[in-house]
XYZ file of C-alpha atoms in Angstrom:
589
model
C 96.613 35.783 52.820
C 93.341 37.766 52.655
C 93.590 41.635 53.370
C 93.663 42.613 56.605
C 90.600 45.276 57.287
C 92.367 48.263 58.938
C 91.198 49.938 62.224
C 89.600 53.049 60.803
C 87.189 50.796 58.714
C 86.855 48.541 61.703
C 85.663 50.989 63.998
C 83.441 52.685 61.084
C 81.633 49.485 60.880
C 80.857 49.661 64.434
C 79.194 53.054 64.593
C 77.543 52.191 61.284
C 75.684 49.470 62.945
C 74.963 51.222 66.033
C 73.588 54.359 64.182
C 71.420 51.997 61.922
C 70.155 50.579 64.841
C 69.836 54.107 66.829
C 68.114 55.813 63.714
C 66.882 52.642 61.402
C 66.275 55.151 58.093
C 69.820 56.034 58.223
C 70.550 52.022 57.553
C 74.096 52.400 55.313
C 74.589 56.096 56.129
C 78.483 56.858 56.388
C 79.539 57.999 59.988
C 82.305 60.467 58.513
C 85.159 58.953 60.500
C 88.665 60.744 60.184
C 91.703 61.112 62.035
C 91.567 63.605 65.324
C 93.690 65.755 67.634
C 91.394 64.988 70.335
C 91.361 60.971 70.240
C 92.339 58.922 67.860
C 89.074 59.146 65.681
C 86.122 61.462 65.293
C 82.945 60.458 63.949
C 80.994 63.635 62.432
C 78.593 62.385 60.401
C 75.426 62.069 63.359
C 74.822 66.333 62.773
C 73.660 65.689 59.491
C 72.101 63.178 59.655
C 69.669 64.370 63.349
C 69.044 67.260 61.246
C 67.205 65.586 58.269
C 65.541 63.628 60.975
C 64.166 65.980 62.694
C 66.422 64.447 65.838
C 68.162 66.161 68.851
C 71.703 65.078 67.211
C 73.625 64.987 70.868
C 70.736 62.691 72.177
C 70.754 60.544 69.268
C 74.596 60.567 69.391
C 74.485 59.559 72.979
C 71.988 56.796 71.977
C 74.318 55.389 69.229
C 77.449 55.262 71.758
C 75.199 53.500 74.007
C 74.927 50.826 71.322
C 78.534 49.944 71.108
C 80.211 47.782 72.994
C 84.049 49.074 74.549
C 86.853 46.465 74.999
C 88.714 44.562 72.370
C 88.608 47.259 69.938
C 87.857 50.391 71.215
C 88.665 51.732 74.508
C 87.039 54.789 75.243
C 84.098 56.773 73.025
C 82.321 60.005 74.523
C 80.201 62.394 73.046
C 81.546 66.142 72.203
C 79.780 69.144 71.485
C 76.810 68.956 69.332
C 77.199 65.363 68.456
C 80.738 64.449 67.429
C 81.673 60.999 68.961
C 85.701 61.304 69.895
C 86.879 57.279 69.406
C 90.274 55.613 71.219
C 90.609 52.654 70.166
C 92.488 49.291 72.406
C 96.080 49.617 72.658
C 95.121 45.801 72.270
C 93.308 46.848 68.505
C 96.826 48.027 67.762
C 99.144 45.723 67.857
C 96.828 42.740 67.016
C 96.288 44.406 63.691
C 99.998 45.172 62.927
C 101.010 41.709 63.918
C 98.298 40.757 61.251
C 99.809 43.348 58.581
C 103.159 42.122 59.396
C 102.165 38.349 59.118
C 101.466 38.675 55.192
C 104.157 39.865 52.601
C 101.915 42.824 50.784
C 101.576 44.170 54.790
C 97.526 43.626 54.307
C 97.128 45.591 51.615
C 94.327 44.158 49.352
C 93.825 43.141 46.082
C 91.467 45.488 43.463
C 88.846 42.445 42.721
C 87.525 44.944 39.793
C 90.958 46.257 39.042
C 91.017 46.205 35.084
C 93.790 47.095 32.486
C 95.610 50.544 32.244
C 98.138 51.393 29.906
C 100.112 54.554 30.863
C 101.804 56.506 28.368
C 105.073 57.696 29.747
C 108.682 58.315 29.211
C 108.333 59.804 25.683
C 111.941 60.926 24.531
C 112.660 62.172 20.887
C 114.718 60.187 18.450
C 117.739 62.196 17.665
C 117.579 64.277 20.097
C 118.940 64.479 23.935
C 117.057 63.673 26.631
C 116.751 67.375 29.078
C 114.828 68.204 32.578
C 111.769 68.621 30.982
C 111.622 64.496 30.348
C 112.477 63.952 33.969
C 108.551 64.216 35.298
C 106.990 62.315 32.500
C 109.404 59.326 33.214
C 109.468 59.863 37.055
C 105.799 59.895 37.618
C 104.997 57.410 34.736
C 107.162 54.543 36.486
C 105.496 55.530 39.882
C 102.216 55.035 38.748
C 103.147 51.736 37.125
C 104.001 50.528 40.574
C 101.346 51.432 42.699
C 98.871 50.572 40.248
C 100.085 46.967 39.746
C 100.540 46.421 43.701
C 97.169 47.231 44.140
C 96.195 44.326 41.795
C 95.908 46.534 37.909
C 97.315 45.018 35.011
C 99.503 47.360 33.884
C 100.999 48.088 30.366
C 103.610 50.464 29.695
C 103.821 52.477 26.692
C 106.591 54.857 25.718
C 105.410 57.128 22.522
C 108.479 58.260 21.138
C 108.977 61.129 18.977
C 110.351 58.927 15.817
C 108.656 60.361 12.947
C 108.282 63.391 11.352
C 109.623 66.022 8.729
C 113.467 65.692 10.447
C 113.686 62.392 9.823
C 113.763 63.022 5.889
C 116.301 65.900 6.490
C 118.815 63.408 8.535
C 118.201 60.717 6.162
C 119.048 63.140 3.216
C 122.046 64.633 4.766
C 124.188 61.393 5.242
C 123.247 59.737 1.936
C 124.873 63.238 0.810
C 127.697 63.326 3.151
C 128.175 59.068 3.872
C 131.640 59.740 5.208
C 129.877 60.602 8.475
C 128.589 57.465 8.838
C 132.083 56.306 10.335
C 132.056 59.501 12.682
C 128.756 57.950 14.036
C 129.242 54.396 15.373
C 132.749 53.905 16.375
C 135.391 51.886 14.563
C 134.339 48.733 13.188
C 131.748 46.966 15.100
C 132.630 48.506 18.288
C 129.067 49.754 19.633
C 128.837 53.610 20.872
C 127.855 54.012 24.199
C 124.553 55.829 25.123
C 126.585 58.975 25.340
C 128.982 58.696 21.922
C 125.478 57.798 20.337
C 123.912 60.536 21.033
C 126.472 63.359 20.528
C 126.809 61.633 17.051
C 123.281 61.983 16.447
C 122.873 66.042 18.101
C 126.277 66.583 15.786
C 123.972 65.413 12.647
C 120.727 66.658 13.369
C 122.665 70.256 13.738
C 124.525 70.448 10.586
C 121.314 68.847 8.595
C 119.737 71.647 10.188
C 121.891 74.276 9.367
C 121.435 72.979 5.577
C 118.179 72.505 5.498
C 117.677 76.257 6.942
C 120.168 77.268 3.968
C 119.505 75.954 1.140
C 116.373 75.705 -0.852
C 117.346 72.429 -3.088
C 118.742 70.781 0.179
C 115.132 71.342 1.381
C 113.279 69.836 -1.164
C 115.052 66.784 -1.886
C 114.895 66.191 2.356
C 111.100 66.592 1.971
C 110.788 64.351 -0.826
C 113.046 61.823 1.376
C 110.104 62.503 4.052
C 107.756 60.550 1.696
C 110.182 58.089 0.767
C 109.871 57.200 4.296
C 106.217 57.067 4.625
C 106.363 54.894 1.535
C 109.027 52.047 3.146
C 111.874 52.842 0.498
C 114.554 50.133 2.001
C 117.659 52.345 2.071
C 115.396 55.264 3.408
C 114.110 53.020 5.905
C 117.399 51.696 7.063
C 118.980 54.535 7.926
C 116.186 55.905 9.948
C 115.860 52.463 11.449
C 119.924 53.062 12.339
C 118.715 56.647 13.930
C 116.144 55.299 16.100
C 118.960 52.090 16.860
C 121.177 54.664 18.022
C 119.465 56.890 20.157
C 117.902 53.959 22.043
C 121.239 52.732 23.228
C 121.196 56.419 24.863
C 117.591 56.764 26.396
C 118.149 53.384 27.528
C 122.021 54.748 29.748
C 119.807 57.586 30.562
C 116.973 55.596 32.246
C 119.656 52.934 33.381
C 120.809 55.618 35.490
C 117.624 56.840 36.448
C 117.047 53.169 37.742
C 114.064 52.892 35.496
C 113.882 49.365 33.729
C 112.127 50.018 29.908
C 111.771 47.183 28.169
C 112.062 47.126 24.526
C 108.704 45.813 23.647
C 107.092 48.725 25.543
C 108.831 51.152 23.255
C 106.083 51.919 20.493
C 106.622 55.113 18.593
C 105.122 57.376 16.479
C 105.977 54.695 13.267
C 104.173 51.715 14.857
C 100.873 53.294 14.114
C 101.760 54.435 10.849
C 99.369 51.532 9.256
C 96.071 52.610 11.268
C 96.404 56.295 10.037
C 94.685 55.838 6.905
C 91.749 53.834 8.500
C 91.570 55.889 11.514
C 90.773 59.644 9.268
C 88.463 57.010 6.712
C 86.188 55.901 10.387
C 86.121 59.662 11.668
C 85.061 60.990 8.234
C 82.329 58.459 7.184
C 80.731 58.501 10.601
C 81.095 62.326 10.873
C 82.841 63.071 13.741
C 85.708 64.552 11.643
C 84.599 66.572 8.502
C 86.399 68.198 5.434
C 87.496 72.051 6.208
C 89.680 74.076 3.442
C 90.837 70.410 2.560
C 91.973 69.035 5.538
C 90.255 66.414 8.163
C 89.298 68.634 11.152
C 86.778 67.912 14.338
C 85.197 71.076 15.727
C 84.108 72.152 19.409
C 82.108 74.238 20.460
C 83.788 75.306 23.401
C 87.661 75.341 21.440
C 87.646 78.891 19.865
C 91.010 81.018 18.548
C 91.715 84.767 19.375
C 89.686 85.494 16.529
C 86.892 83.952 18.044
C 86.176 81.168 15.395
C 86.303 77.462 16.264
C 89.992 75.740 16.775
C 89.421 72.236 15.143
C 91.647 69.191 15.903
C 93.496 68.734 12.628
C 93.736 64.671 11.909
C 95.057 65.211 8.906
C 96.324 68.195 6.924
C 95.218 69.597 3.448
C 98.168 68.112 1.638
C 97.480 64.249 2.522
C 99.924 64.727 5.401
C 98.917 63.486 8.981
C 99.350 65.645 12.576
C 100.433 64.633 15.740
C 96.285 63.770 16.790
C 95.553 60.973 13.997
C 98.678 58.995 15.452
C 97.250 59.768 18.857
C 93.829 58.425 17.776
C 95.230 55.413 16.020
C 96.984 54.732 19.682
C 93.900 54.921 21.171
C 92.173 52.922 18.942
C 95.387 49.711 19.381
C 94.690 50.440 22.980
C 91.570 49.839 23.563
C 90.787 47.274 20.741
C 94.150 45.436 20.808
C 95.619 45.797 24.126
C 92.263 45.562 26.037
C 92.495 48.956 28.256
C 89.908 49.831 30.630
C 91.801 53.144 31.450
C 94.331 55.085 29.827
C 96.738 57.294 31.515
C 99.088 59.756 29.882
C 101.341 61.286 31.961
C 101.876 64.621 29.408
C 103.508 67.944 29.992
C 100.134 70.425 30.975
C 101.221 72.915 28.351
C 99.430 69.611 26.009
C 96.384 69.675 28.129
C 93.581 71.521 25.301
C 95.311 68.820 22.633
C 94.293 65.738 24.851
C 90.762 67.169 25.795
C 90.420 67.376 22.175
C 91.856 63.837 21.085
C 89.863 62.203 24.019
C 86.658 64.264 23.407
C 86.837 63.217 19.229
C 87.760 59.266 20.728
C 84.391 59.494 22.390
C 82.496 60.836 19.772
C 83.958 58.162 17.814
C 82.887 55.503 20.112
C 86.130 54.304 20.884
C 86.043 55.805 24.559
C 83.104 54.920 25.936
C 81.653 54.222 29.747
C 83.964 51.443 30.033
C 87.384 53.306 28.963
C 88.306 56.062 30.223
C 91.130 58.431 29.316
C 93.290 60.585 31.358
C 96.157 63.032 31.383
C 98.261 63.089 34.565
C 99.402 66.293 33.640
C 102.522 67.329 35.123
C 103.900 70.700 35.449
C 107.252 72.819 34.942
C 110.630 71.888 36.725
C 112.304 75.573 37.593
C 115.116 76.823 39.279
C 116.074 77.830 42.215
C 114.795 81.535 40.527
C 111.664 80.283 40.022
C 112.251 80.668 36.370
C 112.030 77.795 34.290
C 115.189 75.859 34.926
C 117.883 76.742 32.092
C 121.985 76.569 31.968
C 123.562 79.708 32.939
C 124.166 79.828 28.892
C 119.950 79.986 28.682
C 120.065 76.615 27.205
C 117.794 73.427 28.548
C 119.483 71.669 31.304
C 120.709 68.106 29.808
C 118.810 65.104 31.959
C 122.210 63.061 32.488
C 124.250 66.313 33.345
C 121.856 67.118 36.251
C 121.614 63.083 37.522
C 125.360 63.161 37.491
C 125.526 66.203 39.612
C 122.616 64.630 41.859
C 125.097 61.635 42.344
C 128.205 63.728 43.047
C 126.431 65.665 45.541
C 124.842 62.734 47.602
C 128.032 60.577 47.542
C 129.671 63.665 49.675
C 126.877 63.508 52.065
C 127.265 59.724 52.226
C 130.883 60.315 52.616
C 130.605 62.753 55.317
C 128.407 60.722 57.600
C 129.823 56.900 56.375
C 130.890 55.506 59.640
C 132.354 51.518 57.997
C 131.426 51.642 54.281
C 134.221 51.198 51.475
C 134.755 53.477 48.861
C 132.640 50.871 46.229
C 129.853 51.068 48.923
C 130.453 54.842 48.891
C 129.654 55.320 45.689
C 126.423 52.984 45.505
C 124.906 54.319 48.014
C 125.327 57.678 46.629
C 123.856 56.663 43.574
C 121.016 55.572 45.414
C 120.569 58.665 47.685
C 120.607 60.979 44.605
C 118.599 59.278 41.772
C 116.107 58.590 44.858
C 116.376 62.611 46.251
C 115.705 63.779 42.599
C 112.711 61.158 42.156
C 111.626 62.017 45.537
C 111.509 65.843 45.051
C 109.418 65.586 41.745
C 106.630 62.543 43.622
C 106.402 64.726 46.955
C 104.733 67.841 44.688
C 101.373 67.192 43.138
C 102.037 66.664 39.563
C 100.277 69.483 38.358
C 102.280 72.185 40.579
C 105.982 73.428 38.888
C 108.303 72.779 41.685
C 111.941 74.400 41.911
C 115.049 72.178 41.433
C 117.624 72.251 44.318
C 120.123 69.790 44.753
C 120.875 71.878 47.721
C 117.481 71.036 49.386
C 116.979 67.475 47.596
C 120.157 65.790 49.565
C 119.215 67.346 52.799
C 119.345 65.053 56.012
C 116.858 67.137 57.031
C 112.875 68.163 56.102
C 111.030 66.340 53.639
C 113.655 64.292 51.707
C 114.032 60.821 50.452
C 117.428 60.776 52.170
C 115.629 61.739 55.638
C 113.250 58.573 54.828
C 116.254 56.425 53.828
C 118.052 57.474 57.009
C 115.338 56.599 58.976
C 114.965 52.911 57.602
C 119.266 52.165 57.615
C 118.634 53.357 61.479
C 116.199 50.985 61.630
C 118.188 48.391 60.211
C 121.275 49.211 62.884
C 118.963 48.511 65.521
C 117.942 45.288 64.477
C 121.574 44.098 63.606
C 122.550 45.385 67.393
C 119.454 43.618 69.031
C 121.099 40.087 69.531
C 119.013 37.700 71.022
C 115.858 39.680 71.172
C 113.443 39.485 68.411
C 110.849 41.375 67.075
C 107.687 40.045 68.227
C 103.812 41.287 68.528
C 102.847 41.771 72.248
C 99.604 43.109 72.469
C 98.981 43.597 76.008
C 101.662 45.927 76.264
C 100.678 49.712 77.141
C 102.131 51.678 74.673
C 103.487 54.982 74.858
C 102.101 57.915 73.108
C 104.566 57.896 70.079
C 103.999 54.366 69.734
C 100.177 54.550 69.266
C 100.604 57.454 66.879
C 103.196 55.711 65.205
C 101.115 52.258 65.349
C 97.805 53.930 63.858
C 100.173 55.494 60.941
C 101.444 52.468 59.973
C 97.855 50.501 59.967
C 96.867 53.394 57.282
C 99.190 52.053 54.614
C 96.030 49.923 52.453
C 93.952 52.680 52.468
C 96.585 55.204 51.575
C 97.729 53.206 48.644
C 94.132 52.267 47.428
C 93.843 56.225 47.422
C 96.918 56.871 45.449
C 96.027 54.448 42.544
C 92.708 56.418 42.553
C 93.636 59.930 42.084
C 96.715 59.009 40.345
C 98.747 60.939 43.039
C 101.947 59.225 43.919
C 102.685 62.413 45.858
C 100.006 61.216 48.563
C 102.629 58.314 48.704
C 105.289 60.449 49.479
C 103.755 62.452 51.821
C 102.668 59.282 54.119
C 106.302 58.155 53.960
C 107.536 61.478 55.101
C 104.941 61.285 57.756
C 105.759 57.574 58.621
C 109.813 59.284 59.058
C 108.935 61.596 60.862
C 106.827 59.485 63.576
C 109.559 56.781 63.710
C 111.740 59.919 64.558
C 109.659 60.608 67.261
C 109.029 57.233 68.616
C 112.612 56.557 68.641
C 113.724 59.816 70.566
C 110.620 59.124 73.225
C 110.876 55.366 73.405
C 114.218 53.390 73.742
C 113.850 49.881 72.169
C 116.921 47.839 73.331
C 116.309 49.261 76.752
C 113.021 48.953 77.405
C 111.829 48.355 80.333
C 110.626 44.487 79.947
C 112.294 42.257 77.488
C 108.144 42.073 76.503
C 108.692 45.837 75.398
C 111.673 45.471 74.025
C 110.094 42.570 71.718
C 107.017 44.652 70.845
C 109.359 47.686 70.084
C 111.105 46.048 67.908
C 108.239 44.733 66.473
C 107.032 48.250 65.640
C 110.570 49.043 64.580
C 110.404 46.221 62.024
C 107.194 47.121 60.291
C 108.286 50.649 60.009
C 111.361 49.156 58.230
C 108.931 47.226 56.031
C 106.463 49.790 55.152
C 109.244 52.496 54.445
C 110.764 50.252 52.118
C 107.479 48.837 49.992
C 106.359 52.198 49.751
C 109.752 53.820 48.854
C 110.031 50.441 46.003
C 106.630 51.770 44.387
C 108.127 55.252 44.449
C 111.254 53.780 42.806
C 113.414 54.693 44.927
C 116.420 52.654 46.968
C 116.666 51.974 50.861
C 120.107 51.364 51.715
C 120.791 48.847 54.643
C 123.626 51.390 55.902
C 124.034 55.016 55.470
């Protein structure tokens, strides 16, 4: 079904035309249209536009009102103060368009026709090592994103960068070809498989003893450097066991997003290793077409505006003065399989800020390089700190990082006794679903509702509230809905457009018609928290609408139809835009 054009842009059109017609050199000029406490629309663009004119802008705004015609679509327009035109639009308008939204299955929203291919850098865990709050936004965000940008039409490819490469790798490696009795400490008996859990507490065990070695002893150290470039060289029984490390600690990021209700895919998993081959080419392209150039032996790219304490230049390192190669050539290689292999019109990396003057300085050398251009863009969604309920960044009461599955498990326990407390005919198995649903969604929820870049405090507390701006207040709102129409019986939810409708019902109706625009602005700016703030809005004038308006006692079985109707599409939106949030809407609370 083709998208269905929503009011605001409807009655845009209209005042466009009649102000092109009213003042023929302002032919295309915008009319400024937004939402207003005074009607439902305000048009404020006719000041402006009287004043570079030359015009009397409350005559020429009465002439332009004059020019368009009341009725089917709007009911009332008047001119206010110095030229504002207040617009109410047909109670008619409403409904007709929501039966329309309601009548297709993506609600009206369109299609991108120019929509492209973005890959989105996300979910980046560490081989080896446990997965902690910090990871939480990256993933969070990164699977939001992924969502909204593919309902709105993108092609979308995910990419998770993790951290398996690197000067620990030789130092693990090292350790259990010394110490192979381990090995049998590490995967179970037999060919029992460790869980995500047993995997990684293997692995943490490991990495800390090889550690404590490494930090201890000088020979230890050199022989686990020399493994290092064993590695980089493919030695097979070097190789294998860091293939078995990376093995390993994917059957635990993969519990950890299980539980987060994240689906990663293994094909989307490309590390640091899988652009091992390109790193070579990458520093030879940079040098020869001198972007990159030779300082104190290593490959470095200078800016002008990237200076140190000392007030000299900061280069980008690609590649250091002993042959080795930094953390930017692999991002440069990734850039280059990106956009050359993978076809990306826009990249998105959704990247702790603390990384921010790195990625200026990787895309800024990609575009020097030619491989960002006018046609690919790069971008860091960057995201900021979680803290605590201190305001400090959020640490054990032992000052250590807060584990990511400790905290979801605690999210869980505390939503199943809400769920609990308010269950009215759920089992004990439905118990425990839904609370698994109510707290993965209230910690998802309480990340997408702050602008990425902000640091926003942690409470559980807060998150699986029944009140304010929760996801369990939203999924409340949508299983009330869904009681409703179970109890409704005979009568169905059905469009009646020449119904009045009540206050709460127009303000809820004209919310619900802003759902395509809202998305098509959240895939813009990258702000999934725009989402969540029209969903809490969307709760909140349901809540309203419900208290004001009953719906199975209506007055006319006509009202009761075109309540439900409204109740229905409410239902619907919550849900889709919950789904691109990730985040569950339980039939029953």
């Amino acid at each position: 079904m083709a998208s269905v054009p929503s009011l605001a842009s409807s009655v845009n059109q209209r005042v466009a035309d009649a102000l092109a017609s009213a003042l023929p050199e302002a032919g295309g000029a915008d009319p400024l249209l937004r939402r207003s406490d005074r009607a439902d629309f305000q048009a404020n663009g006719i000041l402006a536009l009287a004043k570079k004119a030359k015009a009397n802008p409350r005559e020429l705004a009465t002439t332009v009102v004059e020019g368009i015609p009341t009725g089917e679509l709007i009911q009332e327009i008047e001119v206010s103060g110095p030229g504002f035109l207040n617009i109410t639009v047909a109670d008619r308008a409403i409904i007709s368009t929501l039966a329309a939204r309601a009548a297709d299955d993506r609600l009206g929203v369109p299609l991108n026709a120019s929509a492209g291919t973005t890959v989105i850098d996300y979910a980046q865990p560490n081989v080896a090592k446990e997965m902690h709050v910090g990871h939480l936004r990256s993933a969070v965000i990164g699977a939001a994103m992924v969502e909204i940008l593919e309902f709105t039409g993108e092609k979308v490819v995910r990419r998770h960068h993790i951290g398996d490469w690197g000067t620990q790798f030789g130092m693990l490696i090292q350790y259990l070809l010394e110490h192979p009795h381990e090995l049998d400490h590490k995967s179970g008996d037999g060919d029992e498989q460790a869980s995500g859990e047993e995997a990684m507490s293997n692995l943490n065990r490991l990495y800390k003893a090889s550690r404590a070695l490494f930090d201890s002893d000088e020979e230890f150290k050199t022989r686990a450097r020399a493994r290092v470039v064993d590695l980089q060289a493919g030695e097979p029984e070097t190789l294998a066991l860091w293939q078995r490390f990376v093995d390993e600690s994917k059957i635990y990021f993969y519990s950890v997003f299980n539980k987060l209700d994240m689906d990663i895919q293994d094909p989307d998993v490309v590390g640091e290793s899988g652009y091992n081959d390109m790193l070579v080419e990458t520093c030879k392209l940079l040098e020869e077409s001198g972007v990159a150039v030779r300082s104190n032996g290593a490959l470095c790219v200078f800016f002008e505006d990237v200076k140190g304490p000392d007030g000299n230049p900061t280069p980008l390192i690609v590649q250091k003065s002993d042959g080795g190669f930094g953390y930017a050539a692999t991002d440069l290689s990734a850039i280059r399989d990106r956009v050359t292999n993978l076809g990306a019109t826009e990249l998105i990396y959704v990247v702790d800020a603390r990384q921010s003057l790195h990625f200026k300085m990787v895309f800024e050398t990609a575009r020097r390089a030619g491989w960002l251009n006018d046609g690919v863009k790069a971008v860091q969604l960057a995201f900021g700190t979680v803290l605590g309920k201190d305001g400090k960044p959020f640490k054990t009461r032992e000052g250590e990082t807060v584990r990511l599955v400790d905290l979801l498990d605690e999210a869980i326990e505390r939503a199943s006794a809400v769920v609990r407390e308010k269950a009215q005919d759920l089992t004990e198995a439905e118990i425990a679903e839904r609370g698994t649903q109510v707290g993965i969604g209230a910690v998802k929820y309480a990340d997408l509702s702050t602008s990425a870049a902000r640091d926003y405090k942690f409470d559980l507390d807060q998150m699986v509230s029944l009140n304010g701006d929760t996801s369990v207040y939203l999924q409340y709102a949508y299983a009330r809905i869904q009681s409703i129409l179970r109890k409704a019986g005979d009568a169905r939810p059905v469009a009646h457009p020449e119904v009045a409708l009540a206050p709460t019902e127009r303000a809820l109706g004209l919310h619900l018609d802003g759902f395509g625009e809202l998305i098509a602005e959240a895939a813009a700016e990258h702000a999934p928290h725009k989402l969540a703030a029209y969903l809490y809005q969307l709760a909140s004038l349901y809540t309203s609408f419900y208290s004001e308006c009953p719906v199975l006692k209506a007055d006319t079985a006509e009202q009761v139809e075109n309540r439900l109707f409204l109740c229905e599409l409410t239902a619907r939106t919550l849900s889709k835009g919950m789904s691109l949030l990730g985040i569950r809407t339980p039939e029953k609370l």
